[in-house]
Coordinates of C-alpha atoms and ligand atoms in Angstrom, one line a residue:
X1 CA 52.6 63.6 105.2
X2 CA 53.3 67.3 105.1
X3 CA 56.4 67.4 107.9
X4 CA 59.7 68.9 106.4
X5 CA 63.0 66.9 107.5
X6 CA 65.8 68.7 107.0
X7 CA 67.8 65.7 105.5
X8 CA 67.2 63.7 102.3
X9 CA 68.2 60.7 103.9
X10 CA 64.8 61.0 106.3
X11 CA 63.0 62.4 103.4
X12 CA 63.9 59.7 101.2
X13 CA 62.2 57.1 103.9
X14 CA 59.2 59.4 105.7
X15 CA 57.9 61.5 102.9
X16 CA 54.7 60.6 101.3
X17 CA 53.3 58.4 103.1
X18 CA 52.0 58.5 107.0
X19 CA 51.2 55.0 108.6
X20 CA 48.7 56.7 111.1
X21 CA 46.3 56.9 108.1
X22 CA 46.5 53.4 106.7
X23 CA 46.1 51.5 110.6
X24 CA 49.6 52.1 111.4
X25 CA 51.1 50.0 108.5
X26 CA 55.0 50.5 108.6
X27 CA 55.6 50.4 104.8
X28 CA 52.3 51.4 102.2
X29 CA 50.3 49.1 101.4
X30 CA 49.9 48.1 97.6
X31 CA 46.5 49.1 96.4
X32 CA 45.5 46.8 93.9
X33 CA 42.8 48.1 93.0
X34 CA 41.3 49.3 89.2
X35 CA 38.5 51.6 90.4
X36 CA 37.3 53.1 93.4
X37 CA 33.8 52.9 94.8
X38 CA 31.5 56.3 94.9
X39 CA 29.3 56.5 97.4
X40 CA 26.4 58.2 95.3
X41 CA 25.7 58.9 92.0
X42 CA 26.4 62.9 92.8
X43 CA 30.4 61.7 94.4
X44 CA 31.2 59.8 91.4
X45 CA 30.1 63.2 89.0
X46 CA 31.6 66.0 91.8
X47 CA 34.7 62.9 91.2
X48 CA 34.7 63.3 87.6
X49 CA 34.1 67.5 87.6
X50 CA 37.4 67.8 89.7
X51 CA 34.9 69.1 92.5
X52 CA 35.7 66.7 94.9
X53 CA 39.4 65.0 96.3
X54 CA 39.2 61.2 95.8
X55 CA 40.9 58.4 93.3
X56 CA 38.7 57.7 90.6
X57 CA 40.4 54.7 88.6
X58 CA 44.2 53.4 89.1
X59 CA 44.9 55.0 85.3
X60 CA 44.2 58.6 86.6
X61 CA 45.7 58.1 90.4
X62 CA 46.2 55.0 92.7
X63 CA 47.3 55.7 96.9
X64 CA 50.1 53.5 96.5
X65 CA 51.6 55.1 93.4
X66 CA 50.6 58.6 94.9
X67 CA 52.8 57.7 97.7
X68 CA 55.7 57.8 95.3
X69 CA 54.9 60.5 93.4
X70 CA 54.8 62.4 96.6
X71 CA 57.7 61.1 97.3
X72 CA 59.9 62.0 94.4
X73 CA 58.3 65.3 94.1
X74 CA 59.5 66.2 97.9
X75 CA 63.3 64.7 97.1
X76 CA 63.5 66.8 94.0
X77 CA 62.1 70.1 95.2
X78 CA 58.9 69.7 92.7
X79 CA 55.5 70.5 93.7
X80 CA 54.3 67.5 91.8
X81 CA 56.1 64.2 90.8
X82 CA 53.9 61.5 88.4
X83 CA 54.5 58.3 88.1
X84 CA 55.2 56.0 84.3
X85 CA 55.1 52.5 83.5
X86 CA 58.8 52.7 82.1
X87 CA 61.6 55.5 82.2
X88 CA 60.5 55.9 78.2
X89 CA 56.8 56.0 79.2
X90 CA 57.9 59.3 81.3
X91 CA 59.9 60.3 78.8
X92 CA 57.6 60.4 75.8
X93 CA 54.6 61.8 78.1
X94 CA 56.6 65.1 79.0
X95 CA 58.1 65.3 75.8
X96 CA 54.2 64.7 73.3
X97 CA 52.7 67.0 76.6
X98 CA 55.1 70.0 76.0
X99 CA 55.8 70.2 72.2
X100 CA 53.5 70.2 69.5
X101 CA 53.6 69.9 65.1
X102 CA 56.4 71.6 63.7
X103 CA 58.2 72.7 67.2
X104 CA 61.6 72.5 68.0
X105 CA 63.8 70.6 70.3
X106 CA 67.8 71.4 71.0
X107 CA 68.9 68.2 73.1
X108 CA 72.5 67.7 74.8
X109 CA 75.2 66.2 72.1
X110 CA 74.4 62.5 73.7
X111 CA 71.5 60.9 75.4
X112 CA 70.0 57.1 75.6
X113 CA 69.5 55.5 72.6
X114 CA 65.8 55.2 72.9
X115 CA 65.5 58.8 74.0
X116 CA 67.3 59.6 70.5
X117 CA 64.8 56.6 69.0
X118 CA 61.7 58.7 70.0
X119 CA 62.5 62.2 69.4
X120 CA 63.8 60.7 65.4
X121 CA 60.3 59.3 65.5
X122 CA 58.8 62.7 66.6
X123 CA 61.0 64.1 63.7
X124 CA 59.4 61.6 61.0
X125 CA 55.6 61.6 62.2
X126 CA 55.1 65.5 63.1
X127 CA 58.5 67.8 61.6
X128 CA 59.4 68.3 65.3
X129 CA 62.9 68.6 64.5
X130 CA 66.0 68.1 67.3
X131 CA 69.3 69.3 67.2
X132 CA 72.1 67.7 68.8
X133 CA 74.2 70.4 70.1
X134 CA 77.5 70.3 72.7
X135 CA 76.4 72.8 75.0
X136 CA 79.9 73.3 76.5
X137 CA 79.2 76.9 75.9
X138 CA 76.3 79.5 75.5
X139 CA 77.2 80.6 71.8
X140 CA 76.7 76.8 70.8
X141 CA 73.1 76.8 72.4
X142 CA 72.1 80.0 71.1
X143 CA 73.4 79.9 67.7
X144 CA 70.9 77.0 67.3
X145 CA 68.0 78.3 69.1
X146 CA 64.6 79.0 66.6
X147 CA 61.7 81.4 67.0
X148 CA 59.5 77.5 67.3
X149 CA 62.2 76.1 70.3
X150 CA 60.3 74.8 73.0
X151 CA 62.0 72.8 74.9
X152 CA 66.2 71.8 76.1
X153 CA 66.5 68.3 76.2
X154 CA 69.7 67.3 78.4
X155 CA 71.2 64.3 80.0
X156 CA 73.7 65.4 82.8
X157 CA 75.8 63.1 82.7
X158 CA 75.3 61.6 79.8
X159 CA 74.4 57.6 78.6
X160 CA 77.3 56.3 77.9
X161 CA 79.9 59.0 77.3
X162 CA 79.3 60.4 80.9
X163 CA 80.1 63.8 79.6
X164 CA 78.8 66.5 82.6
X165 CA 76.3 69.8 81.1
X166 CA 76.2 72.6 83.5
X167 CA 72.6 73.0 84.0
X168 CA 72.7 76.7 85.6
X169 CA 73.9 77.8 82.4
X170 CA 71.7 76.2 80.2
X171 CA 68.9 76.8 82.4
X172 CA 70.1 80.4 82.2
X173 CA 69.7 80.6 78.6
X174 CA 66.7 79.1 78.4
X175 CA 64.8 81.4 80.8
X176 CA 65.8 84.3 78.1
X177 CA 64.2 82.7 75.3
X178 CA 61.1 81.1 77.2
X179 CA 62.3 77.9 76.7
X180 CA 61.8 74.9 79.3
X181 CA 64.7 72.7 80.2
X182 CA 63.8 68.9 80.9
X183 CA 66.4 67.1 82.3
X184 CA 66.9 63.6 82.5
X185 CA 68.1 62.9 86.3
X186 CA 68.6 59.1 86.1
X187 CA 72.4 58.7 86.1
X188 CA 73.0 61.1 89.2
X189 CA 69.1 60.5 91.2
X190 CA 68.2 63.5 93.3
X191 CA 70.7 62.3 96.4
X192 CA 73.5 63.8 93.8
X193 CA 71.8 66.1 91.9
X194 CA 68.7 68.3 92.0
X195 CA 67.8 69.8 88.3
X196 CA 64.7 72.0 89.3
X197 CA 67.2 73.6 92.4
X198 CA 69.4 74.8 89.5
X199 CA 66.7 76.1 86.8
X200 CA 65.0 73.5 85.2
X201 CA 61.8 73.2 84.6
X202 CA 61.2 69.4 84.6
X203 CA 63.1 66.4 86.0
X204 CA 62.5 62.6 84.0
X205 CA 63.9 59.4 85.8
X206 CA 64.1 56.3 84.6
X207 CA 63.3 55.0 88.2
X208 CA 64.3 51.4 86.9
X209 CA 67.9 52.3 87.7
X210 CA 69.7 53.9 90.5
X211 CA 66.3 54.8 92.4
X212 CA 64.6 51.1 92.1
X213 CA 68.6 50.2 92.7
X214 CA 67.9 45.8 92.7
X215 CA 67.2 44.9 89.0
X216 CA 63.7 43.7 89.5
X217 CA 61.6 46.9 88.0
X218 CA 61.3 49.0 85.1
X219 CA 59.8 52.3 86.2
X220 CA 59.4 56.0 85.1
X221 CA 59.0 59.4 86.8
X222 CA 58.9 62.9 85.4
X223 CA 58.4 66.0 88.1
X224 CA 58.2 69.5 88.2
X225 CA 56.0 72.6 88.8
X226 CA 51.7 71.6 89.5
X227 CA 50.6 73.6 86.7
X228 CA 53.2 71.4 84.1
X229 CA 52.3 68.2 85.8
X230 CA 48.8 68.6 85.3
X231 CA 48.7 69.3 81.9
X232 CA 50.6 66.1 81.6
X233 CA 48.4 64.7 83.5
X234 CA 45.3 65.5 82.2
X235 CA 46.6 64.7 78.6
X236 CA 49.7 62.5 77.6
X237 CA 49.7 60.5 81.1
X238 CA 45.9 60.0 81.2
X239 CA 45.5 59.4 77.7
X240 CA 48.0 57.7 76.4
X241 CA 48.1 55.4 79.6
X242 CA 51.7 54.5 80.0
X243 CA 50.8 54.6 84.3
X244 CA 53.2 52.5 86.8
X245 CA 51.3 49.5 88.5
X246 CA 50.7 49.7 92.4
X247 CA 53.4 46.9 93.1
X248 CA 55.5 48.1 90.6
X249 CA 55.1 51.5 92.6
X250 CA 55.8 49.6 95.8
X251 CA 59.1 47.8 94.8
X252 CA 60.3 51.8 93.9
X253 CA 59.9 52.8 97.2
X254 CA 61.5 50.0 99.1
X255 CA 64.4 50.7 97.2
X256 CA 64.3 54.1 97.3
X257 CA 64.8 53.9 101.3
X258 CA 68.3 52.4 100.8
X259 CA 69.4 55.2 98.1
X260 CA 71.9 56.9 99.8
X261 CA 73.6 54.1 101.2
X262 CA 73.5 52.6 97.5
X263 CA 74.8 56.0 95.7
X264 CA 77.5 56.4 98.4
X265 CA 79.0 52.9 98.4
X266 CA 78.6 53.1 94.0
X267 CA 80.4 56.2 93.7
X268 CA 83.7 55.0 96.2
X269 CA 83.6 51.9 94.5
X270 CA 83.4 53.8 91.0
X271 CA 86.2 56.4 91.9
X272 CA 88.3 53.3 92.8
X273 CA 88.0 51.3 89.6
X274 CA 88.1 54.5 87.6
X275 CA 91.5 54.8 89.3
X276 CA 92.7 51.2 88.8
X277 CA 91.4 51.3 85.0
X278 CA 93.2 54.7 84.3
X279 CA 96.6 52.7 85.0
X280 CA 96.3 49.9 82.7
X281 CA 97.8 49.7 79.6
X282 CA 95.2 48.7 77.7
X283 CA 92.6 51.1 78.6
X284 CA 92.8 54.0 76.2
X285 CA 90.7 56.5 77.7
X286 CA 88.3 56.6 80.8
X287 CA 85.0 58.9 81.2
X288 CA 83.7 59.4 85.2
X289 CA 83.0 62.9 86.2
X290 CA 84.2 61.6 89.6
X291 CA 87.7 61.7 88.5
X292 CA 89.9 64.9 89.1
X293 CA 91.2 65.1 85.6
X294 CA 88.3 64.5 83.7
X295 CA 87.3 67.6 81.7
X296 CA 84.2 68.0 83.9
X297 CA 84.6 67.7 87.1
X298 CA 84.6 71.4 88.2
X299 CA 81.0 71.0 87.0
X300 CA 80.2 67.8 88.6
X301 CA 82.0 69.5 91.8
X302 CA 79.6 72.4 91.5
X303 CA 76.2 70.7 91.0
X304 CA 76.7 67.1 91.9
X305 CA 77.3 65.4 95.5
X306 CA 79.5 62.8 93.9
X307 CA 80.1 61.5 90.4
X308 CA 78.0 58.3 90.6
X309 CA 78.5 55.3 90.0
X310 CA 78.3 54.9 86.0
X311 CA 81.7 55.1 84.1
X312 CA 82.3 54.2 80.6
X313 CA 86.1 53.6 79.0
X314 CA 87.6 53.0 75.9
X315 CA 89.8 49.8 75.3
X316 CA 92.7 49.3 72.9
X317 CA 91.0 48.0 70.0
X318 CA 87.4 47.8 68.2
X319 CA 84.3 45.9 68.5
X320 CA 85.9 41.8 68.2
X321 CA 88.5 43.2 71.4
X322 CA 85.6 44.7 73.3
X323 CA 83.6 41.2 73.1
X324 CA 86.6 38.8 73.9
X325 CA 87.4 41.1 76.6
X326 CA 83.7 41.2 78.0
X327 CA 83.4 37.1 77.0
X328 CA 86.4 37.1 79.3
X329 CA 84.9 38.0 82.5
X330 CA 84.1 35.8 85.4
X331 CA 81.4 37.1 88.0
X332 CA 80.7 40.6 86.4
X333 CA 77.3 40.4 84.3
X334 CA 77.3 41.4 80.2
X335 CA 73.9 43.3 80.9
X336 CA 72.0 46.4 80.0
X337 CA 70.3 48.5 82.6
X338 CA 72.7 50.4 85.5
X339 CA 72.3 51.3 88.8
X340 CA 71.9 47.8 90.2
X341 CA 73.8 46.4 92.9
X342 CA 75.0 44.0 91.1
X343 CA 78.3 45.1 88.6
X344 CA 76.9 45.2 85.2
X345 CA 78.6 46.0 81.8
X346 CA 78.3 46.5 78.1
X347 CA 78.9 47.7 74.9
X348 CA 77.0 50.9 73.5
X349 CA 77.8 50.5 70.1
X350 CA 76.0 47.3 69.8
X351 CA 73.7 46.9 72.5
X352 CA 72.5 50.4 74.2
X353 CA 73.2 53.0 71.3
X354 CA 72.8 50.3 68.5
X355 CA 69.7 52.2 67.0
X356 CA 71.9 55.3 66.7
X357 CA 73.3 55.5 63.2
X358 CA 76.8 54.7 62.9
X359 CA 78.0 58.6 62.0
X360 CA 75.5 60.2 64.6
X361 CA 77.1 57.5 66.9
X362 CA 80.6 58.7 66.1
X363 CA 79.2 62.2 66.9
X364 CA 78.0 61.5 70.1
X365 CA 81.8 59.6 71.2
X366 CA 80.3 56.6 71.0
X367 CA 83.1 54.6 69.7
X368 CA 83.3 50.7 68.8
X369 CA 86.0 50.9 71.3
X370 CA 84.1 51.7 74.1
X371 CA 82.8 50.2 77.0
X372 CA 80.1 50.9 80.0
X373 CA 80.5 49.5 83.3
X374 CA 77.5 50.1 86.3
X375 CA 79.4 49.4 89.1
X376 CA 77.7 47.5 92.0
X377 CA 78.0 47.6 95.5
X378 CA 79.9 45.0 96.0
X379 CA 83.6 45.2 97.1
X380 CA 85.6 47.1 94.7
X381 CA 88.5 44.7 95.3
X382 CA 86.9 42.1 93.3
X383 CA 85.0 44.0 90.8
X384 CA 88.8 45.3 90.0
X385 CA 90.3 41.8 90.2
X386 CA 87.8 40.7 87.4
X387 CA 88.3 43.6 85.4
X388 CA 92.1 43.1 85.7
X389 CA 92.1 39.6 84.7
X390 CA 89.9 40.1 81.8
X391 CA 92.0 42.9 80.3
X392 CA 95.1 40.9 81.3
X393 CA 94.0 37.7 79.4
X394 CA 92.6 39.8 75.8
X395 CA 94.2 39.8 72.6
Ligands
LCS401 N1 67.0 57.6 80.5 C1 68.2 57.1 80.6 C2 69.3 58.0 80.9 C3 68.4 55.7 80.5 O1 69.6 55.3 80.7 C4 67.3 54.9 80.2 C5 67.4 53.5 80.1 C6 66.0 55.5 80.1 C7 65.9 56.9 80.2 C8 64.8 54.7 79.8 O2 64.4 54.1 80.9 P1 63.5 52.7 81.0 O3 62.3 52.9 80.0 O4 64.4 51.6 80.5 O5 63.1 52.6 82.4 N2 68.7 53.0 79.9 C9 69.1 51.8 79.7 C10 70.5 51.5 79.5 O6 71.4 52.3 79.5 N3 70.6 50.2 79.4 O7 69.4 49.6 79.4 C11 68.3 50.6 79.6

């Protein structure tokens, strides 16, 4: 359980879990379980008292779902990773765990529509009050930070606009002020980029992407120092109850194993169509922080293995052009989500980011005009022949 491997590759598939404790069974097995036995009377209390080490009830910790948590925590250099029911389940736990009536939030200039849903709802219920800020550069950040700031929101790189934050800095800035930075690691996984490594204090996945990586579970994760985890723990994830079943748990770290096979193949094949797509005619602008001329990719170079396999572009034209062109493809799926291996794609301004008010939406680049494309693994020859067809054949 405890042995170090110097590569996240062998991490990725032998940390957390040691099948000399469970009768030598290759993968974990599910636990599907609510409670757990005590032996006596005295167990169950010394259980209850924190006393004692031992599950309890599958709300407050469950083996199989430990497995991942251990495992997370180990790939992003956390000392503790816990596991959500959804990516917004981890999401809202950190977020209600670490602020509190009247606080503060400054979050990066974009984020997932949800994400923006719950902190507007924080806003509305208990005058915690977010601003949106482009932290391109320190003056920006700090200009905006209040004596009741506690926490920096960011999404590196960012749902849909792919626009890259350079976390040292922020991180930087934060540390002066006693703020903590939570960043939202789901577009780049911890195979690409590790937050906590480059001063932030906790990492949220939405583990239903890139890490699960087949389409067939919604998952959440949020990691970072014991002390922090605990708290959230004890409180928001305990409380509020938004905890990841045992299978669920399981399908996460089946696909987990195959990560950086999946990341590698998604961002070539994402640097290839980002290529293709830059040279059509009717693609106005293209976003992947994979690509040399993107503004930035000196960033991505300096905190990120690759630049993933999400890219978003704008089309010539509005919302009717985006849908004819989408109605127009053949095998590529119209589909929320990202990070599967299948090619997915869709439009932000009325699917993703639709609960996003039309001027904040314009605020955050999210144009009518533009598009978001997960690219699969499969080959990039026909993902680009689809593509090419579709744009060829619109308007
Ligand atoms: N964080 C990011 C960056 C996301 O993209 C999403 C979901 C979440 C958190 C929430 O995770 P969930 O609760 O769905 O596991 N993003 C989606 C998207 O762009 N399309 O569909 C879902």
């Amino acid at each position: 359980m405890g042995k170090k491997f110097k590569h996240i590759e062998t991490e990725l598939i032998h940390k957390g879990y040691d099948s000399k404790e469970l009768l030598g069974s290759l993968t974990p097995p599910i636990f599907q379980t609510t409670t757990f036995t005590f032996e006596t009377a005295e167990q169950g209390a010394a259980r209850f008292a924190g006393e004692e080490e031992g599950h309890v009830y599958t709300r407050i910790s469950n083996p199989t779902v430990q497995v991942l948590e251990q495992k997370l925590a180990a790939l992003e250099k956390a000392e503790k990773g816990l596991a959500f029911a959804s990516g917004m389940a981890a999401i809202s736990a950190v977020l209600i765990a670490l602020t509190k009536a009247n606080d503060h939030i400054i979050c990066s200039s974009g984020l997932y529509g949800c994400t923006f849903g719950l902190l507007s709802m924080m806003d509305e219920k208990y005058n915690i009050q977010t601003d949106y800020v482009a932290m391109t550069d320190a003056k920006n950040i700090e200009d905006k930070i209040r004596p009741e700031t506690k926490v920096f929101y960011i999404e590196t790189p960012i749902n849909p606009t792919m626009e890259v934050i350079d976390l040292e800095l922020v991180s930087s800035i934060a540390k002066k002020h006693n703020i903590l930075v939570v960043v939202d690691n789901t577009f780049s996984t911890p195979y690409l980029q590790r937050p906590l490594e480059l001063g932030a204090d906790v990492v949220v996945h939405s583990a239903t992407k890139y890490l699960g990586g087949h389409g067939d579970v919604i998952a959440g994760i949020a990691a970072g120092k014991k002390e922090l985890m605990e708290q959230i723990a004890a409180t928001t994830q305990k409380d509020i109850g938004g905890i990841l079943s045992p299978f669920d748990a399981w399908l996460v770290i089946r696909g987990m194993k195959t990560l950086p096979l999946r990341m590698d193949k998604h961002s070539e094949n994402a640097l290839q169509i980002a290529e293709k797509l830059k040279q059509h005619p009717k693609v106005k602008h293209i976003f992947y922080p994979g690509d040399p001329d993107a503004g930035g990719y000196s960033i991505m170079k300096k905190q990120m293995k690759s630049g993933g396999g999400t890219l978003s572009f704008e089309i010539d034209g509005g919302k009717e052009e985006v849908q004819e062109f989408l109605n127009k493809l053949q095998f590529i799926k119209i589909a929320v989500s990202l990070g599967d291996t299948e090619t997915l794609i869709q439009h932000p301004a009325t699917m993703t980011h639709a609960v996003v008010p039309y001027e904040q939406r314009q605020k955050m680049g999210i144009t009518d005009a533009l598009i978001r494309l997960s690219v699969g693994i499969e080959a990039w020859q026909d993902i680009w022949e689809d593509l090419n067809q579709a744009l060829d054949r619109f308007k």
